[in-house]
Tab-separated table of C-alpha atoms and ligand atoms in Angstrom:
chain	number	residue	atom	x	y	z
J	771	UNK	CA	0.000	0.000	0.000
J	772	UNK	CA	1.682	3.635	-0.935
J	773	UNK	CA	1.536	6.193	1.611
J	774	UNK	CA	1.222	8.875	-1.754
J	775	UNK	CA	-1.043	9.682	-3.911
J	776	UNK	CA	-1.655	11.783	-6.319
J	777	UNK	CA	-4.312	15.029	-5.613
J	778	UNK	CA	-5.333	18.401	-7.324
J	779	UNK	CA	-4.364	20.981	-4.124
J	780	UNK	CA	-5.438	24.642	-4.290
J	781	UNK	CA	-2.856	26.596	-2.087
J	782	UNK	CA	-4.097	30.194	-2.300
J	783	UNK	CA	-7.789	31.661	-3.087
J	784	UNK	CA	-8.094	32.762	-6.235
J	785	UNK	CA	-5.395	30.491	-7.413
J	786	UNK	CA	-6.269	30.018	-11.264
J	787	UNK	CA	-6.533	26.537	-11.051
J	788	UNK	CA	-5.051	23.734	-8.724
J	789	UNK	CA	-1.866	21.661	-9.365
J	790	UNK	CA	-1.123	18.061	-9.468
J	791	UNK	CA	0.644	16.849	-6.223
J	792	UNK	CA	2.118	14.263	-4.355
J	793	UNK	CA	0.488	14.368	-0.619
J	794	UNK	CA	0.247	11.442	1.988
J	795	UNK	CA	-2.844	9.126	1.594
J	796	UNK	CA	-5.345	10.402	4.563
J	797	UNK	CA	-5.777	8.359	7.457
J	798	UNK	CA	-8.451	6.554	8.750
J	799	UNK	CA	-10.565	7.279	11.345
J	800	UNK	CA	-12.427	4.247	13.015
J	801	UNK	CA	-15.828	4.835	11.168
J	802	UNK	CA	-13.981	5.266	8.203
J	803	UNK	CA	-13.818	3.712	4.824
J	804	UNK	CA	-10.274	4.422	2.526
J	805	UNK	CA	-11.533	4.456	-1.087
J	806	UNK	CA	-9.136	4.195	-4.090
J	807	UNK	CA	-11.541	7.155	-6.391
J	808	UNK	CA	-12.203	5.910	-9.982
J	809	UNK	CA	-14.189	8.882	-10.891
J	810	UNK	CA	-15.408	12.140	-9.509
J	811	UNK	CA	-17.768	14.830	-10.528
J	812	UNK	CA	-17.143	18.688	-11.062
J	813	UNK	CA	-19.578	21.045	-9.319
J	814	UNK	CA	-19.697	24.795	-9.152
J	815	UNK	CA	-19.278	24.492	-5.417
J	816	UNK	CA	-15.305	23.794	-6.296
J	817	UNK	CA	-14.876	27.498	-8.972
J	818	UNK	CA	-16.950	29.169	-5.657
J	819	UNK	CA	-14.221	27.865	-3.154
J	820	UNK	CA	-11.349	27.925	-5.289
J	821	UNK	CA	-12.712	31.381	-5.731
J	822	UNK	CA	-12.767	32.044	-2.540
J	823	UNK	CA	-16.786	33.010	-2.880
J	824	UNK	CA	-18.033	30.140	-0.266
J	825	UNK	CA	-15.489	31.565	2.686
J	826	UNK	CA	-18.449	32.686	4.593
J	827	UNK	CA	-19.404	29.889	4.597
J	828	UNK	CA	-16.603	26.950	4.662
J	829	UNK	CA	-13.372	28.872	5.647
J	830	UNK	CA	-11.416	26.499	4.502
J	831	UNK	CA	-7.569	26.068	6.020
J	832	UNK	CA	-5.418	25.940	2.909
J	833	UNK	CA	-3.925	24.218	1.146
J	834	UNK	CA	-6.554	21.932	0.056
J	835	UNK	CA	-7.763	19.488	-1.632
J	836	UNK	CA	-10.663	20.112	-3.848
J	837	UNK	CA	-13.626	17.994	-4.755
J	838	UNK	CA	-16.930	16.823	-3.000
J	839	UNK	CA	-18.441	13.641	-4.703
J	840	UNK	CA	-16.901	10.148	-6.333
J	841	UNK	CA	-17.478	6.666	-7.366
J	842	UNK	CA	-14.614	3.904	-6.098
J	843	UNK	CA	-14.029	1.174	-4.305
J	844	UNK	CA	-13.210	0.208	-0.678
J	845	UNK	CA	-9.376	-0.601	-0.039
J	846	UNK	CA	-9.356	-0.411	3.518
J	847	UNK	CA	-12.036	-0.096	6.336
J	848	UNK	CA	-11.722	1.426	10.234
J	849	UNK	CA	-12.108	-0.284	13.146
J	850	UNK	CA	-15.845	0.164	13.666
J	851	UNK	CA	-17.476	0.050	9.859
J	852	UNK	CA	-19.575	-3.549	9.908
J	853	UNK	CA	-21.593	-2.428	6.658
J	854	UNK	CA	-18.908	-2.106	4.360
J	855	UNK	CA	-15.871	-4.378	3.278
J	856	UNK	CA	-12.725	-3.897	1.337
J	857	UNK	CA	-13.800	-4.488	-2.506
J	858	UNK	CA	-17.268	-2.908	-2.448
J	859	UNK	CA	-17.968	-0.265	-5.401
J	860	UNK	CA	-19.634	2.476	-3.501
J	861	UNK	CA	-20.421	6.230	-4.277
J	862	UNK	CA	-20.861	9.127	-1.792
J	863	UNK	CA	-20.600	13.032	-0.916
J	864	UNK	CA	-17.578	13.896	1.458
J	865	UNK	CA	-18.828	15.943	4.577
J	866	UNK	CA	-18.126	19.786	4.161
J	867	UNK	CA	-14.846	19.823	6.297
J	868	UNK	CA	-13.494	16.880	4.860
J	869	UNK	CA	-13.657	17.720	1.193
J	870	UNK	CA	-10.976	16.149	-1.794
J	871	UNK	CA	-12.211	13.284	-3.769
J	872	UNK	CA	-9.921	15.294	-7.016
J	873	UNK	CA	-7.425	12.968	-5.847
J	874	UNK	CA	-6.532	8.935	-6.064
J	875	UNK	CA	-7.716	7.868	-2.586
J	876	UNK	CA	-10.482	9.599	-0.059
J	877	UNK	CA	-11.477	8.791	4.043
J	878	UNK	CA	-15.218	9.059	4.017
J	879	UNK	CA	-17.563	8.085	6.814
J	880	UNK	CA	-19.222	4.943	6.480
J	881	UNK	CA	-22.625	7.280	6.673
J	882	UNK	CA	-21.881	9.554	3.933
J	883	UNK	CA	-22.210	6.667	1.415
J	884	UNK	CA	-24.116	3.626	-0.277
J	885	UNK	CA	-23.306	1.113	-2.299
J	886	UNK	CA	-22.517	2.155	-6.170
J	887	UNK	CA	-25.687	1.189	-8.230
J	888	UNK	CA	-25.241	-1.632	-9.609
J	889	UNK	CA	-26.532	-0.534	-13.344
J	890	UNK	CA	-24.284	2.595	-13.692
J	891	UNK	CA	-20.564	2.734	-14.719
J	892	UNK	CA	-18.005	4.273	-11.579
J	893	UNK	CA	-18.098	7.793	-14.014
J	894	UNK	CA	-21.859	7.562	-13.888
J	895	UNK	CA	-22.449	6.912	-10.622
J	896	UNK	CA	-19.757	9.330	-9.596
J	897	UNK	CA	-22.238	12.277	-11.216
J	898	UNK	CA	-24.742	11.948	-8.908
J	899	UNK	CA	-24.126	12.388	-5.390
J	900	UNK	CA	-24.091	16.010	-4.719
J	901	UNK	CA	-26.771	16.920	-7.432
J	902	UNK	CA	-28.749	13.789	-6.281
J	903	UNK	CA	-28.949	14.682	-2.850
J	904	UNK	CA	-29.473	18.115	-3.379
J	905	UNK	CA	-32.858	17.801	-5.465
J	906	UNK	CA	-33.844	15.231	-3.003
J	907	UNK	CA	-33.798	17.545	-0.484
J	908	UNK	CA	-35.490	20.351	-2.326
J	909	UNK	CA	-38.248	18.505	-4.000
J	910	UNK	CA	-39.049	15.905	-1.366
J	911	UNK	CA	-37.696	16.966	1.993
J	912	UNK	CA	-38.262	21.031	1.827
J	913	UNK	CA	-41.046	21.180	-0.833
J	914	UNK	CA	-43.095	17.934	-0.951
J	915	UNK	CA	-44.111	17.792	-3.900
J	916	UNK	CA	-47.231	15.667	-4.375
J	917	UNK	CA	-48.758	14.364	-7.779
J	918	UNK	CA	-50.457	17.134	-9.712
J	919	UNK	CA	-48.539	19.698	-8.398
J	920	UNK	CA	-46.906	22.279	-10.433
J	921	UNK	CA	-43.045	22.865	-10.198
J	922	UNK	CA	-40.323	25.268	-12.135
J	923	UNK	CA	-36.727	24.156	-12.090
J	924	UNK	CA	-34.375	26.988	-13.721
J	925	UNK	CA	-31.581	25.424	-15.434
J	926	UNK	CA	-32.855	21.908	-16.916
J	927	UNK	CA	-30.281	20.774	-18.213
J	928	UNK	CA	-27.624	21.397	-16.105
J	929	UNK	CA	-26.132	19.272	-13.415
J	930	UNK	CA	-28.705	19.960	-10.859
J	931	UNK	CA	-31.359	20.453	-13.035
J	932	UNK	CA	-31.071	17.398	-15.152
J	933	UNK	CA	-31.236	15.100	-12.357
J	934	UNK	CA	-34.195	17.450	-10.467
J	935	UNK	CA	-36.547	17.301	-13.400
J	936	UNK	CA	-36.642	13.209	-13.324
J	937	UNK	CA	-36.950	13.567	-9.607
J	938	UNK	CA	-39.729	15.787	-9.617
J	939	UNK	CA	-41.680	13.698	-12.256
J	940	UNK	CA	-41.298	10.715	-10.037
J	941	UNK	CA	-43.114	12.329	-7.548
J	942	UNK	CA	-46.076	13.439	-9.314
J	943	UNK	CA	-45.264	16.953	-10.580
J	944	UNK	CA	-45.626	18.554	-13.357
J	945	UNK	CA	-42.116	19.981	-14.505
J	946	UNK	CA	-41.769	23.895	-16.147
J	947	UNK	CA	-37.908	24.542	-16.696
J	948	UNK	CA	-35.932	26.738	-18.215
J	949	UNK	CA	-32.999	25.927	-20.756
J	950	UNK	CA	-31.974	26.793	-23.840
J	951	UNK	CA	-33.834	25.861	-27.444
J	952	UNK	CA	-30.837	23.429	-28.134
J	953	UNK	CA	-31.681	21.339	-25.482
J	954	UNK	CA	-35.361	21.656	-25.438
J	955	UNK	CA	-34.983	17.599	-26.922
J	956	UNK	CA	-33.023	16.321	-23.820
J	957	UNK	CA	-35.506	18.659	-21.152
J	958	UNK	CA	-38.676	16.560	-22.968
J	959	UNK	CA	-36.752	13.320	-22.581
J	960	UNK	CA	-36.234	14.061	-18.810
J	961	UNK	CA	-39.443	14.038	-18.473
J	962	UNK	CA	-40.302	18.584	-18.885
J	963	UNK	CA	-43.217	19.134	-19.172
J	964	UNK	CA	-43.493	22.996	-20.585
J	965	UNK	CA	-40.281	24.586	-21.834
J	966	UNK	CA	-39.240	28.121	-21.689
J	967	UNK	CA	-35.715	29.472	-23.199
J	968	UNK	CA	-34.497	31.620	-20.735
J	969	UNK	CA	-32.653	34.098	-23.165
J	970	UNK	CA	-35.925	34.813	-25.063
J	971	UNK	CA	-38.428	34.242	-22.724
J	972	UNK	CA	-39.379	35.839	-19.320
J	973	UNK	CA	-40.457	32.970	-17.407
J	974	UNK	CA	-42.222	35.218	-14.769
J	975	UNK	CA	-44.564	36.271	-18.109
J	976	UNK	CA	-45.974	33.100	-18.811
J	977	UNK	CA	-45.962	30.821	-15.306
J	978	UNK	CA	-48.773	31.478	-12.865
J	979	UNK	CA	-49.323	30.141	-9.533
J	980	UNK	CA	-46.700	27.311	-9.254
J	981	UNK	CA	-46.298	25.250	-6.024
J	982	UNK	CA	-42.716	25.246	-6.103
J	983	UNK	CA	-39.605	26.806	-7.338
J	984	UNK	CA	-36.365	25.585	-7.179
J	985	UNK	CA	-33.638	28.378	-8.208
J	986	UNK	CA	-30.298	27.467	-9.294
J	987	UNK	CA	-29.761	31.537	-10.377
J	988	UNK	CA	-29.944	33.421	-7.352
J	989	UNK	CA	-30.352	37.298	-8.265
J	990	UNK	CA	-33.268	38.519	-10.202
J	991	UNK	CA	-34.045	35.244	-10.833
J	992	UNK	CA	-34.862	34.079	-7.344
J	993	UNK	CA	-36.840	37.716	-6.799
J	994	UNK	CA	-38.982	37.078	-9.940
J	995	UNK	CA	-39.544	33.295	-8.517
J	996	UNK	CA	-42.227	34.830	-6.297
J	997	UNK	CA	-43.948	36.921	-9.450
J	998	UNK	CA	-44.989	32.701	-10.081
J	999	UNK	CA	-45.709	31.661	-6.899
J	1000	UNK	CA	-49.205	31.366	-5.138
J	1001	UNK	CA	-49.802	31.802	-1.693
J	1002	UNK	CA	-48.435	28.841	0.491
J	1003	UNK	CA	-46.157	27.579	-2.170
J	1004	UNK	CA	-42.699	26.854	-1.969
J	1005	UNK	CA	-39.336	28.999	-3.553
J	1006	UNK	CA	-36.265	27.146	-2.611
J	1007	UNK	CA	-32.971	28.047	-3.243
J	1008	UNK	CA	-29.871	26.931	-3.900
J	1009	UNK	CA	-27.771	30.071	-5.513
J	1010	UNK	CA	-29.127	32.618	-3.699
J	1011	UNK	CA	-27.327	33.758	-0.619
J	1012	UNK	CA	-27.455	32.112	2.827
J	1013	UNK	CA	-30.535	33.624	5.320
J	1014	UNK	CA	-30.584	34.368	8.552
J	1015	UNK	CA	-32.801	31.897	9.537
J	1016	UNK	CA	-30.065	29.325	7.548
J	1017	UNK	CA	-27.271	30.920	9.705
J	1018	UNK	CA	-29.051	29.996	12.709
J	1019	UNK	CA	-29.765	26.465	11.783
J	1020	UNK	CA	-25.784	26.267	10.511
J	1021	UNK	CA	-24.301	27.514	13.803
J	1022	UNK	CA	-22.868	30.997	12.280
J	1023	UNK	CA	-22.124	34.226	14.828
J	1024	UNK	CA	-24.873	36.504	15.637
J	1025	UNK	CA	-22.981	39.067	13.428
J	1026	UNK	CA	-22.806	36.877	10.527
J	1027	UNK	CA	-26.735	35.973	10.836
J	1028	UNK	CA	-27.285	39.836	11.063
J	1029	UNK	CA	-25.525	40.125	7.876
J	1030	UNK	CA	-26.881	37.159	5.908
J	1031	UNK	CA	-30.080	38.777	7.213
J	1032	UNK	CA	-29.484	41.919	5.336
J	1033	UNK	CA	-28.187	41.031	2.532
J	1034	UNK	CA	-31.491	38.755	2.344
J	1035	UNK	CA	-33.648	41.269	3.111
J	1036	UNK	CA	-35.569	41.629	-0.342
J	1037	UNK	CA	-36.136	38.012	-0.818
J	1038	UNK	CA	-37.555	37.475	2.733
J	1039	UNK	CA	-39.924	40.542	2.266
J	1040	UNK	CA	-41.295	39.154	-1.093
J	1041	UNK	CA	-41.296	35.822	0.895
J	1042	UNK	CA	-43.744	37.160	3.453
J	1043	UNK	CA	-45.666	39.802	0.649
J	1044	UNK	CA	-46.786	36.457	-1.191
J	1045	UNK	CA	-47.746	34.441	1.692
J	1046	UNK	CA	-45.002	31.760	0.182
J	1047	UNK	CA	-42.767	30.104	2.231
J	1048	UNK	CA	-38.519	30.521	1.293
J	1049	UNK	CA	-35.449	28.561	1.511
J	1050	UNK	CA	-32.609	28.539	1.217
J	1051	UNK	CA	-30.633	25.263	0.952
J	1052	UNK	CA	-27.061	23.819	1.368
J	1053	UNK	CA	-27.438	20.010	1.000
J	1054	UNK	CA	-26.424	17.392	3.548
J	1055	UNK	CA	-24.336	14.387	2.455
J	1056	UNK	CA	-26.771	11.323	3.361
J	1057	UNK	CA	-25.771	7.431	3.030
J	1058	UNK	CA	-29.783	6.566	3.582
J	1059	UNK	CA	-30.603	9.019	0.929
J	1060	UNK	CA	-27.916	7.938	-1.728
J	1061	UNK	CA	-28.829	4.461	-1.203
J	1062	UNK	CA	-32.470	5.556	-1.930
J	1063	UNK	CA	-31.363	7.067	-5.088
J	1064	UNK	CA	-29.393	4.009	-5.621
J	1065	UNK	CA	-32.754	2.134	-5.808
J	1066	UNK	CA	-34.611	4.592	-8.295
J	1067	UNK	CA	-31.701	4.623	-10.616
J	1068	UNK	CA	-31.492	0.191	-10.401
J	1069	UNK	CA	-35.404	0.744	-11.164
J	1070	UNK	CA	-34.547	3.193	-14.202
J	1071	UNK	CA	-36.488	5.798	-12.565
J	1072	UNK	CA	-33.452	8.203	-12.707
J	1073	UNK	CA	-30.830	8.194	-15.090
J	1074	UNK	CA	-27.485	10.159	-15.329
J	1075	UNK	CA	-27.178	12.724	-17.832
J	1076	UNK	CA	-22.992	13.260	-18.183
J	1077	UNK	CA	-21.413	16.012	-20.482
J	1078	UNK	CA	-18.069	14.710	-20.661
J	1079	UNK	CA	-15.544	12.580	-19.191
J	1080	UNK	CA	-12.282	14.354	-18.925
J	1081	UNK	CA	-8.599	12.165	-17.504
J	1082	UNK	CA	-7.418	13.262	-13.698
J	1083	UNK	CA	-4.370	14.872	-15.342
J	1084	UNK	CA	-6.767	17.413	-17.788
J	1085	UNK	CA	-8.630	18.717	-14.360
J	1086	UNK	CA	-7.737	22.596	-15.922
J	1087	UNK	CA	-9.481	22.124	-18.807
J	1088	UNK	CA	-12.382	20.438	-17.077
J	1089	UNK	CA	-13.119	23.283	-14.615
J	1090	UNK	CA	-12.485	25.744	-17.103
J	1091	UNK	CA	-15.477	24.136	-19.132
J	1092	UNK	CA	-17.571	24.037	-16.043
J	1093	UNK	CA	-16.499	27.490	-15.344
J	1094	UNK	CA	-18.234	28.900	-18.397
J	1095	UNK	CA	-21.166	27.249	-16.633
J	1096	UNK	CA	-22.949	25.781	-20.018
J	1097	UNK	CA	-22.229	22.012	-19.369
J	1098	UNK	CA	-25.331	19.802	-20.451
J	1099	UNK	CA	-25.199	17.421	-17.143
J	1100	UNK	CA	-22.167	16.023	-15.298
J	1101	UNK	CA	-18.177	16.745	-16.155
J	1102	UNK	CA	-16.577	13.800	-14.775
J	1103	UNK	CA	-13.209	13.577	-14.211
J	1104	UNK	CA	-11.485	9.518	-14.121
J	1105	UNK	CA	-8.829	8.650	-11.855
J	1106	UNK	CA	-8.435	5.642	-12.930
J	1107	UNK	CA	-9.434	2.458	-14.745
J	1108	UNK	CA	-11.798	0.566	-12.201
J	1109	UNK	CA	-10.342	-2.844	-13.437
J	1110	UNK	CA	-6.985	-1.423	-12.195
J	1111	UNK	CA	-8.108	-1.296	-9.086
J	1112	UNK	CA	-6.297	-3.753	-6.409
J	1113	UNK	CA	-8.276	-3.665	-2.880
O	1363	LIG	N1	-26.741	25.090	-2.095
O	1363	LIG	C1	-26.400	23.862	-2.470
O	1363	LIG	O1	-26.377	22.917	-1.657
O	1363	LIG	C2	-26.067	23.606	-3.917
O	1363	LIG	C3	-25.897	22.289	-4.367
O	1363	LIG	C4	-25.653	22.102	-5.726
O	1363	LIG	C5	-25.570	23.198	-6.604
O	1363	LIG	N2	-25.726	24.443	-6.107
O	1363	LIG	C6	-25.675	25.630	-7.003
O	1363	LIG	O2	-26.696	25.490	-7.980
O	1363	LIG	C7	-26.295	26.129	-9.169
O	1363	LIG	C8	-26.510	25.181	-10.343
O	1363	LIG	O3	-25.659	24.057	-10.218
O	1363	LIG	P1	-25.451	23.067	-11.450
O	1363	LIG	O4	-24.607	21.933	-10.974
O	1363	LIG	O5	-26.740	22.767	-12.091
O	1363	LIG	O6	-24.601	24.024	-12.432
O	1363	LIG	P2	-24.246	23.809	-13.959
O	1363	LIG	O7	-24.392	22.374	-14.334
O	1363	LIG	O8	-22.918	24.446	-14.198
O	1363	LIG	O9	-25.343	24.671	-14.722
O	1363	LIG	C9	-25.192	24.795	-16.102
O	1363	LIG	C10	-26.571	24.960	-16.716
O	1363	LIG	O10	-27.096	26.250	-16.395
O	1363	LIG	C11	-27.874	26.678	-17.504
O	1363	LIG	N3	-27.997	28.126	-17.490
O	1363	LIG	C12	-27.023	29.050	-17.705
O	1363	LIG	N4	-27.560	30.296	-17.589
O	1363	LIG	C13	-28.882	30.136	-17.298
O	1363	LIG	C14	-29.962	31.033	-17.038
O	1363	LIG	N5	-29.792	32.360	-17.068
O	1363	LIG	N6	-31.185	30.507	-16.763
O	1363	LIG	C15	-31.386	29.182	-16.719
O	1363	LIG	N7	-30.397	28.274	-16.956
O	1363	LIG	C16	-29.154	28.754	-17.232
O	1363	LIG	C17	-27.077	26.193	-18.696
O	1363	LIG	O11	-27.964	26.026	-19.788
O	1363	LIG	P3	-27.456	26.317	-21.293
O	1363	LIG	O12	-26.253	25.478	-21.522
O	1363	LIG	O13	-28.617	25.935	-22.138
O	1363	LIG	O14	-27.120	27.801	-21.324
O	1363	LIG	C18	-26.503	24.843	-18.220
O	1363	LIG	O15	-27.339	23.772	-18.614
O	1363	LIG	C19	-24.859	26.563	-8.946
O	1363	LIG	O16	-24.845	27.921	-8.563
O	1363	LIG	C20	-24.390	25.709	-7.788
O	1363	LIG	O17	-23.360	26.294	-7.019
O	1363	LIG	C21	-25.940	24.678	-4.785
């Protein structure tokens, strides 16, 4: 077993883009799992904390290892994990302070993942934790959705969007989204119901009374949400900026909730002006939930939607593609070959 491996490290904010490095394998704690990563997923969470845009949030110590979600396989286990065994395929979302699947091996909690569905590739599986557990959350845990009701998700075709629009459908609701013409094929395929292009179209024109929103825009975007939504109905979002109410929940200062209040302020007063109920959401990483989404996507329920897959040692190019922030689905970047793979 090396005590190296290989890792994309940022080592200053606004650092254009990480570097390859050798850095010691981490070590396991006794609920721990050590997975060898055959494939991880870029997110616009890494550009925002690369960026430095998220330190409000995560104040990350630097340097540090980027990267949040990953398909692999089990090489070693800690003392106390009974559910899991060296050789499993399993996928999963690293806890916020233990981020860095861009690199060959990762410690994870047992808790923080399920067993890789069996019907996906390791790049497949590898797109969906984050964006999987994220619409979850929204669409299920926040908003409820129930069959018949009505739903907008901006961005259809995006990472979060792509998977959100399948998940909504399988829980009754009838999809609006917004997307480009280009892709109004793959938003119908998904499952979209009515289709607006966002750079010809106003959606806040032609949707009325919606049950739910969920915003991937933040901005005017999220204020407009509430032009669509009726009374009792649900905005949630994930681009805006953090509440105060969030802050609470998320253990921040008083000063900082003060300040996430009033930067807020405008979305919470349309909030309350509608009668519609706002949130704003940063996802939880969730073994129990991944393994549920394990089960829809083994039932064919949900299905992976990946731009590209890009090698480890082309990670540059790969977030600068994501940072132009037109990728159709997932950009995947492989570690590895999983029939290299020696547990
Ligand atoms: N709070 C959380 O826990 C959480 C979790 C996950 C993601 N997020 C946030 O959610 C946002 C979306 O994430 P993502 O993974 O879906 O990003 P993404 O994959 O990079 O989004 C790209 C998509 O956005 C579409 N798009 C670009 N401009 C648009 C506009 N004005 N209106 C509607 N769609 C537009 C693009 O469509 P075209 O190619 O057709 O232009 C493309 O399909 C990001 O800000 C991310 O940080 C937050």
């Amino acid at each position: 077993m090396p005590n190296q491996m290989k890792a994309a490290v940022i080592e200053a904010y606004k650092q254009p883009m990480p570097t390859l490095k050798q850095v010691p394998i981490p070590p396991l704690r006794p609920n721990d799992v050590l997975v060898r990563v055959v494939a991880a997923s870029i997110n616009p969470i890494d550009i925002k904390t690369k960026d430095g845009g998220l330190r409000p949030l995560l104040p990350y110590k630097l340097p540090l290892i980027m990267g949040s979600d990953f398909a692999g396989i089990v090489t070693a286990v800690g003392a106390q994990v009974h559910a899991t065994d060296i050789g499993d395929a399993v996928y999963g979302r690293l806890q916020k302070d233990r981020i860095g699947t861009f690199a060959e091996f990762i410690a994870v909690d047992q808790g923080d993942i399920a067993p890789k569905p069996a019907n996906l590739s390791f790049e497949e599986a590898a797109s969906i934790p984050l964006v999987g557990l994220t619409s979850y959350q929204a669409l299920h845990d926040i908003m409820h959705l129930r069959p018949g009701q009505k739903v907008l998700i901006q961005g259809g075709t995006g990472g979060i969007g792509s998977l959100a629009i399948q998940i909504a459908k399988h829980l009754g609701a009838s999809v609006a989204t917004t997307t480009t013409t280009d892709h109004f094929a793959l938003a119908r395929t998904l499952g979209a119901d009515e289709l607006i292009d966002y750079r010809t179209t106003d959606f806040s024109t032609v949707l009325h009374d919606y049950d739910a929103v969920l915003d991937t825009r933040g901005g005017k975007t999220l204020i407009d949400a509430f032009k669509i939504i009726r009374p009792g109905g649900h905005v949630v979002s994930i681009a805006g900026r953090p509440t105060a109410r969030f802050g609470r929940a998320y253990g921040v200062p008083l000063w900082k909730r003060l300040a996430f209040g009033f930067v807020t302020r405008d979305v919470t007063k349309r909030a309350r002006a509608t009668h519609a109920h706002y949130t704003f959401l940063f996802m939880q990483p969730s073994g129990p939930q991944l393994d549920h989404l394990r089960e829809l996507i083994e039932a064919d329920v949900l299905k992976p939607v990946i731009d590209r897959i890009v090698p480890f040692d082309q990670i540059q190019d790969a977030l600068a593609y994501a940072q132009a922030g037109h990728a159709t689905g997932k950009i995947i970047l492989k570690m590895t070959d999983a029939d290299a793979v020696q547990p």
